[in-house]
CSV table of C-alpha atoms in Angstrom, one decimal:
chain,number,residue,atom,x,y,z
I,590,UNK,CA,82.4,64.9,67.1
I,591,UNK,CA,83.3,68.6,67.3
I,592,UNK,CA,81.0,71.4,66.2
I,593,UNK,CA,82.6,71.9,62.8
I,594,UNK,CA,82.3,68.2,62.0
I,595,UNK,CA,78.7,68.1,63.2
I,596,UNK,CA,77.9,71.2,61.1
I,597,UNK,CA,79.4,69.6,58.0
I,598,UNK,CA,77.4,66.4,58.6
I,599,UNK,CA,74.2,68.5,59.2
I,600,UNK,CA,74.8,70.5,56.0
I,601,UNK,CA,75.4,67.4,54.0
I,602,UNK,CA,72.0,66.0,55.0
I,603,UNK,CA,70.4,69.0,53.4
I,604,UNK,CA,72.4,68.6,50.2
I,605,UNK,CA,71.9,64.9,49.5
I,606,UNK,CA,69.0,63.5,47.4
I,607,UNK,CA,65.7,62.9,49.0
I,608,UNK,CA,64.2,63.9,52.4
I,609,UNK,CA,65.5,63.1,55.9
I,610,UNK,CA,63.7,63.0,59.2
I,611,UNK,CA,65.0,65.1,62.1
I,612,UNK,CA,63.1,64.0,65.2
I,613,UNK,CA,62.7,66.2,68.3
I,614,UNK,CA,63.9,64.9,71.7
I,615,UNK,CA,62.9,66.8,74.8
I,616,UNK,CA,65.8,65.8,77.0
I,617,UNK,CA,69.1,63.9,77.1
I,618,UNK,CA,67.5,60.5,77.6
I,619,UNK,CA,65.1,60.8,74.6
I,620,UNK,CA,68.0,62.1,72.5
I,621,UNK,CA,70.1,59.0,73.3
I,622,UNK,CA,67.3,56.7,72.4
I,623,UNK,CA,66.8,58.5,69.0
I,624,UNK,CA,70.5,58.1,68.3
I,625,UNK,CA,70.3,54.4,69.1
I,626,UNK,CA,67.4,54.1,66.7
I,627,UNK,CA,69.5,55.3,63.9
I,628,UNK,CA,68.5,58.9,63.3
I,629,UNK,CA,71.2,61.2,61.8
I,630,UNK,CA,70.4,64.5,63.4
I,631,UNK,CA,68.2,65.9,66.1
I,632,UNK,CA,66.2,69.1,66.8
I,633,UNK,CA,65.0,70.4,70.2
I,634,UNK,CA,61.3,71.1,70.8
I,635,UNK,CA,60.1,74.0,72.9
I,636,UNK,CA,56.7,72.2,73.4
I,637,UNK,CA,58.4,69.0,74.6
I,638,UNK,CA,60.6,71.0,76.9
I,639,UNK,CA,57.6,72.8,78.3
I,640,UNK,CA,55.8,69.6,78.9
I,641,UNK,CA,58.8,68.1,80.7
I,642,UNK,CA,59.1,71.0,83.2
I,643,UNK,CA,55.5,71.9,83.7
I,644,UNK,CA,55.4,75.1,81.7
I,645,UNK,CA,53.6,76.2,78.5
I,646,UNK,CA,55.4,76.5,75.1
I,647,UNK,CA,55.7,80.3,75.1
I,648,UNK,CA,58.3,82.9,75.2
I,649,UNK,CA,56.8,84.2,78.5
I,650,UNK,CA,57.3,80.8,80.2
I,651,UNK,CA,60.4,79.4,78.5
I,652,UNK,CA,63.4,81.7,78.7
I,653,UNK,CA,66.4,81.8,76.5
I,654,UNK,CA,68.3,80.3,79.4
I,655,UNK,CA,65.8,77.4,79.8
I,656,UNK,CA,66.0,76.7,76.1
I,657,UNK,CA,69.7,76.8,75.8
I,658,UNK,CA,70.3,74.7,78.9
I,659,UNK,CA,68.0,72.0,77.5
I,660,UNK,CA,69.8,72.2,74.2
I,661,UNK,CA,73.2,71.9,75.8
I,662,UNK,CA,72.0,68.7,77.7
I,663,UNK,CA,70.9,67.2,74.3
I,664,UNK,CA,74.1,68.3,72.5
I,665,UNK,CA,76.2,66.8,75.3
I,666,UNK,CA,74.3,63.5,75.3
I,667,UNK,CA,74.9,62.4,71.8
I,668,UNK,CA,77.4,62.7,68.8
I,669,UNK,CA,74.6,63.8,66.4
I,670,UNK,CA,74.2,67.3,65.0
I,671,UNK,CA,71.6,69.2,66.9
I,672,UNK,CA,69.4,72.1,65.8
I,673,UNK,CA,67.3,74.1,68.2
I,674,UNK,CA,63.8,75.6,68.4
I,675,UNK,CA,64.8,79.1,69.3
I,676,UNK,CA,61.2,80.4,69.2
I,677,UNK,CA,61.1,84.2,68.3
I,678,UNK,CA,64.7,84.8,69.2
I,679,UNK,CA,63.7,85.9,72.8
I,680,UNK,CA,63.1,89.5,72.0
I,681,UNK,CA,61.5,91.8,69.5
I,682,UNK,CA,64.6,93.5,68.2
I,683,UNK,CA,66.9,92.2,65.5
I,684,UNK,CA,69.8,92.4,68.0
I,685,UNK,CA,67.9,90.0,70.3
I,686,UNK,CA,67.8,87.4,67.5
I,687,UNK,CA,71.5,87.9,66.8
I,688,UNK,CA,72.4,87.4,70.4
I,689,UNK,CA,70.3,84.2,70.6
I,690,UNK,CA,72.2,82.8,67.6
I,691,UNK,CA,75.6,83.6,69.1
I,692,UNK,CA,74.7,82.0,72.4
I,693,UNK,CA,73.1,79.0,70.7
I,694,UNK,CA,76.3,78.3,68.8
I,695,UNK,CA,78.3,78.5,72.1
I,696,UNK,CA,76.3,75.5,73.4
I,697,UNK,CA,77.5,73.3,70.6
I,698,UNK,CA,74.3,73.6,68.5
I,699,UNK,CA,74.9,73.6,64.8
I,700,UNK,CA,71.5,75.0,63.8
I,701,UNK,CA,68.5,76.8,65.0
I,702,UNK,CA,65.2,78.4,63.9
I,703,UNK,CA,63.9,81.9,64.3
I,704,UNK,CA,60.2,82.4,63.9
I,705,UNK,CA,58.0,85.4,63.0
I,706,UNK,CA,55.5,84.9,65.9
I,707,UNK,CA,55.4,87.6,68.5
I,708,UNK,CA,53.9,85.6,71.4
I,709,UNK,CA,51.2,88.3,71.7
I,710,UNK,CA,47.6,87.3,71.1
I,711,UNK,CA,46.5,90.7,69.9
I,712,UNK,CA,49.2,90.8,67.2
I,713,UNK,CA,50.6,87.2,66.8
I,714,UNK,CA,52.8,87.8,63.7
I,715,UNK,CA,55.5,90.4,63.3
I,716,UNK,CA,54.9,92.8,60.4
I,717,UNK,CA,56.8,92.0,57.2
I,718,UNK,CA,59.6,94.6,57.5
I,719,UNK,CA,60.4,93.8,61.1
I,720,UNK,CA,60.5,90.1,60.6
I,721,UNK,CA,62.8,90.3,57.6
I,722,UNK,CA,65.2,92.6,59.7
I,723,UNK,CA,65.1,90.0,62.5
I,724,UNK,CA,66.0,87.2,60.2
I,725,UNK,CA,68.7,89.2,58.5
I,726,UNK,CA,70.3,90.0,61.9
I,727,UNK,CA,70.2,86.2,62.7
I,728,UNK,CA,71.9,85.4,59.4
I,729,UNK,CA,74.6,88.0,60.0
I,730,UNK,CA,75.3,86.5,63.5
I,731,UNK,CA,75.5,83.0,62.0
I,732,UNK,CA,77.7,84.0,59.1
I,733,UNK,CA,81.1,83.0,60.5
I,734,UNK,CA,79.8,80.2,62.7
I,735,UNK,CA,79.2,76.5,62.1
I,736,UNK,CA,75.5,77.2,62.2
I,737,UNK,CA,72.6,76.5,59.8
I,738,UNK,CA,69.8,79.0,60.2
I,739,UNK,CA,66.2,78.1,59.7
I,740,UNK,CA,63.6,80.9,59.2
I,741,UNK,CA,60.0,80.2,60.1
I,742,UNK,CA,56.8,81.8,58.8
I,743,UNK,CA,54.1,81.0,61.4
I,744,UNK,CA,50.9,82.3,59.7
I,745,UNK,CA,49.1,79.0,59.6
I,746,UNK,CA,49.7,78.2,63.3
I,747,UNK,CA,47.9,81.5,64.2
I,748,UNK,CA,44.8,81.4,62.0
I,749,UNK,CA,46.3,83.5,59.2
I,750,UNK,CA,45.7,81.1,56.3
I,751,UNK,CA,47.4,83.3,53.8
I,752,UNK,CA,49.6,81.2,51.6
I,753,UNK,CA,50.7,84.1,49.4
I,754,UNK,CA,51.9,86.1,52.4
I,755,UNK,CA,53.6,83.0,53.8
I,756,UNK,CA,55.5,82.4,50.5
I,757,UNK,CA,56.4,86.1,50.3
I,758,UNK,CA,57.9,85.9,53.8
I,759,UNK,CA,59.8,82.7,53.0
I,760,UNK,CA,61.2,84.2,49.8
I,761,UNK,CA,62.3,87.3,51.8
I,762,UNK,CA,64.0,85.1,54.4
I,763,UNK,CA,65.8,83.2,51.6
I,764,UNK,CA,66.9,86.5,50.1
I,765,UNK,CA,68.1,87.6,53.6
I,766,UNK,CA,70.4,84.5,53.7
I,767,UNK,CA,68.5,81.9,55.7
I,768,UNK,CA,69.7,78.4,55.0
I,769,UNK,CA,66.4,76.5,55.5
I,770,UNK,CA,62.8,77.7,55.2
I,771,UNK,CA,59.9,76.5,57.3
I,772,UNK,CA,56.2,77.2,57.4
I,773,UNK,CA,54.5,74.9,60.0
I,774,UNK,CA,50.9,74.0,59.6
I,775,UNK,CA,50.6,74.0,55.8
I,776,UNK,CA,47.1,72.6,55.0
I,777,UNK,CA,47.8,70.1,52.2
I,778,UNK,CA,50.3,68.6,49.8
I,779,UNK,CA,49.5,71.2,47.1
I,780,UNK,CA,50.4,74.0,49.5
I,781,UNK,CA,53.6,72.2,50.5
I,782,UNK,CA,54.5,71.6,46.8
I,783,UNK,CA,53.9,75.3,46.0
I,784,UNK,CA,56.1,76.4,48.9
I,785,UNK,CA,58.9,74.1,47.8
I,786,UNK,CA,58.7,75.2,44.2
I,787,UNK,CA,58.7,78.9,45.2
I,788,UNK,CA,62.0,78.9,46.9
I,789,UNK,CA,65.4,77.3,46.2
I,790,UNK,CA,66.6,76.6,49.7
I,791,UNK,CA,65.7,73.4,51.6
I,792,UNK,CA,62.2,73.3,53.1
I,793,UNK,CA,61.4,71.8,56.5
I,794,UNK,CA,57.9,70.4,57.1
I,795,UNK,CA,56.5,69.3,60.5
I,796,UNK,CA,54.4,66.1,60.8
I,797,UNK,CA,52.4,64.9,63.8
I,798,UNK,CA,51.0,68.2,65.1
I,799,UNK,CA,47.4,67.7,64.0
I,800,UNK,CA,45.3,67.2,60.9
I,801,UNK,CA,46.5,65.1,57.9
I,802,UNK,CA,49.9,63.5,57.7
I,803,UNK,CA,51.9,62.3,54.7
I,804,UNK,CA,54.7,59.8,54.3
I,805,UNK,CA,58.4,60.6,53.9
I,806,UNK,CA,58.1,59.5,50.3
I,807,UNK,CA,55.1,61.7,49.6
I,808,UNK,CA,56.8,64.7,51.2
I,809,UNK,CA,60.0,64.1,49.3
I,810,UNK,CA,58.1,63.9,46.1
I,811,UNK,CA,56.6,67.3,46.9
I,812,UNK,CA,60.0,68.8,47.3
I,813,UNK,CA,60.5,68.7,51.0
I,814,UNK,CA,64.1,68.2,52.3
I,815,UNK,CA,63.7,68.0,56.1
I,816,UNK,CA,60.8,66.5,58.2
I,817,UNK,CA,60.5,67.3,61.9
I,818,UNK,CA,57.9,66.1,64.4
I,819,UNK,CA,57.8,69.0,66.8
I,820,UNK,CA,56.4,68.1,70.2
I,821,UNK,CA,54.5,65.1,68.9
I,822,UNK,CA,57.0,62.4,70.1
I,823,UNK,CA,56.8,64.0,73.6
I,824,UNK,CA,53.0,64.0,73.4
I,825,UNK,CA,53.1,60.3,72.3
I,826,UNK,CA,55.2,59.5,75.4
I,827,UNK,CA,52.8,61.4,77.6
I,828,UNK,CA,49.9,59.6,76.0
I,829,UNK,CA,51.4,56.3,77.0
I,830,UNK,CA,52.1,57.6,80.5
I,831,UNK,CA,48.4,58.7,80.9
I,832,UNK,CA,47.0,55.5,79.6
I,833,UNK,CA,49.1,53.5,82.0
I,834,UNK,CA,48.2,55.8,84.9
I,835,UNK,CA,44.5,55.6,84.1
I,836,UNK,CA,44.6,51.8,83.9
I,837,UNK,CA,46.0,51.6,87.4
I,838,UNK,CA,43.6,54.3,88.8
I,839,UNK,CA,40.4,53.1,87.0
I,840,UNK,CA,40.9,49.3,86.9
I,841,UNK,CA,43.6,48.5,89.4
I,842,UNK,CA,45.5,46.5,86.8
I,843,UNK,CA,49.1,46.8,85.5
I,844,UNK,CA,48.9,45.4,82.0
I,845,UNK,CA,50.6,48.5,80.6
I,846,UNK,CA,53.9,46.9,81.7
I,847,UNK,CA,53.6,44.4,78.9
I,848,UNK,CA,54.2,47.1,76.3
I,849,UNK,CA,56.6,49.2,78.4
I,850,UNK,CA,60.2,49.4,77.3
I,851,UNK,CA,62.0,46.6,79.2
I,852,UNK,CA,64.4,47.9,81.9
I,853,UNK,CA,67.3,46.0,80.4
I,854,UNK,CA,66.7,47.5,76.9
I,855,UNK,CA,66.5,51.0,78.4
I,856,UNK,CA,69.8,50.5,80.2
I,857,UNK,CA,71.4,49.1,77.1
I,858,UNK,CA,70.3,52.2,75.1
I,859,UNK,CA,71.6,54.6,77.7
I,860,UNK,CA,74.9,52.8,78.0
I,861,UNK,CA,75.4,52.3,74.3
I,862,UNK,CA,74.2,55.7,73.2
I,863,UNK,CA,75.7,57.9,75.9
I,864,UNK,CA,78.5,60.1,74.7
I,865,UNK,CA,81.8,59.0,76.3
């Protein structure tokens, strides 16, 4: 499926009734498995990428080149639309965000997110004016591309539990032209419902990070359109890996193999799901 067709399919998911889940593979193999399981679109995860190559999920350790190479491998592995976690756009300036969007589209991605987190502990969130300018530049870069832009307000991930400021930022991102709005870490369904009712564009919510979780039905009823899982699938896989390793190290047994994905099934998925 070429980029334009993937873009139209991705856009249609955001326009149909109800909510859909966009899971986050961390490499080509996990992307193929998720396609086999019937998901309709995928999103990359900077956390999952970091775990897989032994680095932290941060702009100082994951470069634009790392991120886009990982995205290209996922795009090339399946026929599904893929959106990318593009962190803060890999630079402070609006022009950096714009360049990231242009390069992302060249990999075959049909969507991506720009966040307002700086990566600096002393000032973790860009000030309002700068972050709106950054989103506006990303919107302008995506304007004539088959690319759905998500704008993220990161307050709640960095201890700034200011729902009013978060909503103000999302409303400004919407006015600047972002296609999807996203505020990870919202504390409860009431906050999610208020965010969804305060903007008219589709809202993404992430599940599986920490704290309470809600079902697809509950989130859809609150007005959510898209549900991602961030790095939690990658962490679930690592959890199984650590449990298996600890069983062998601590008990000298290999019972973990009973619950492991059978080799024949793994091979079937790779063969059936791999893009020809």
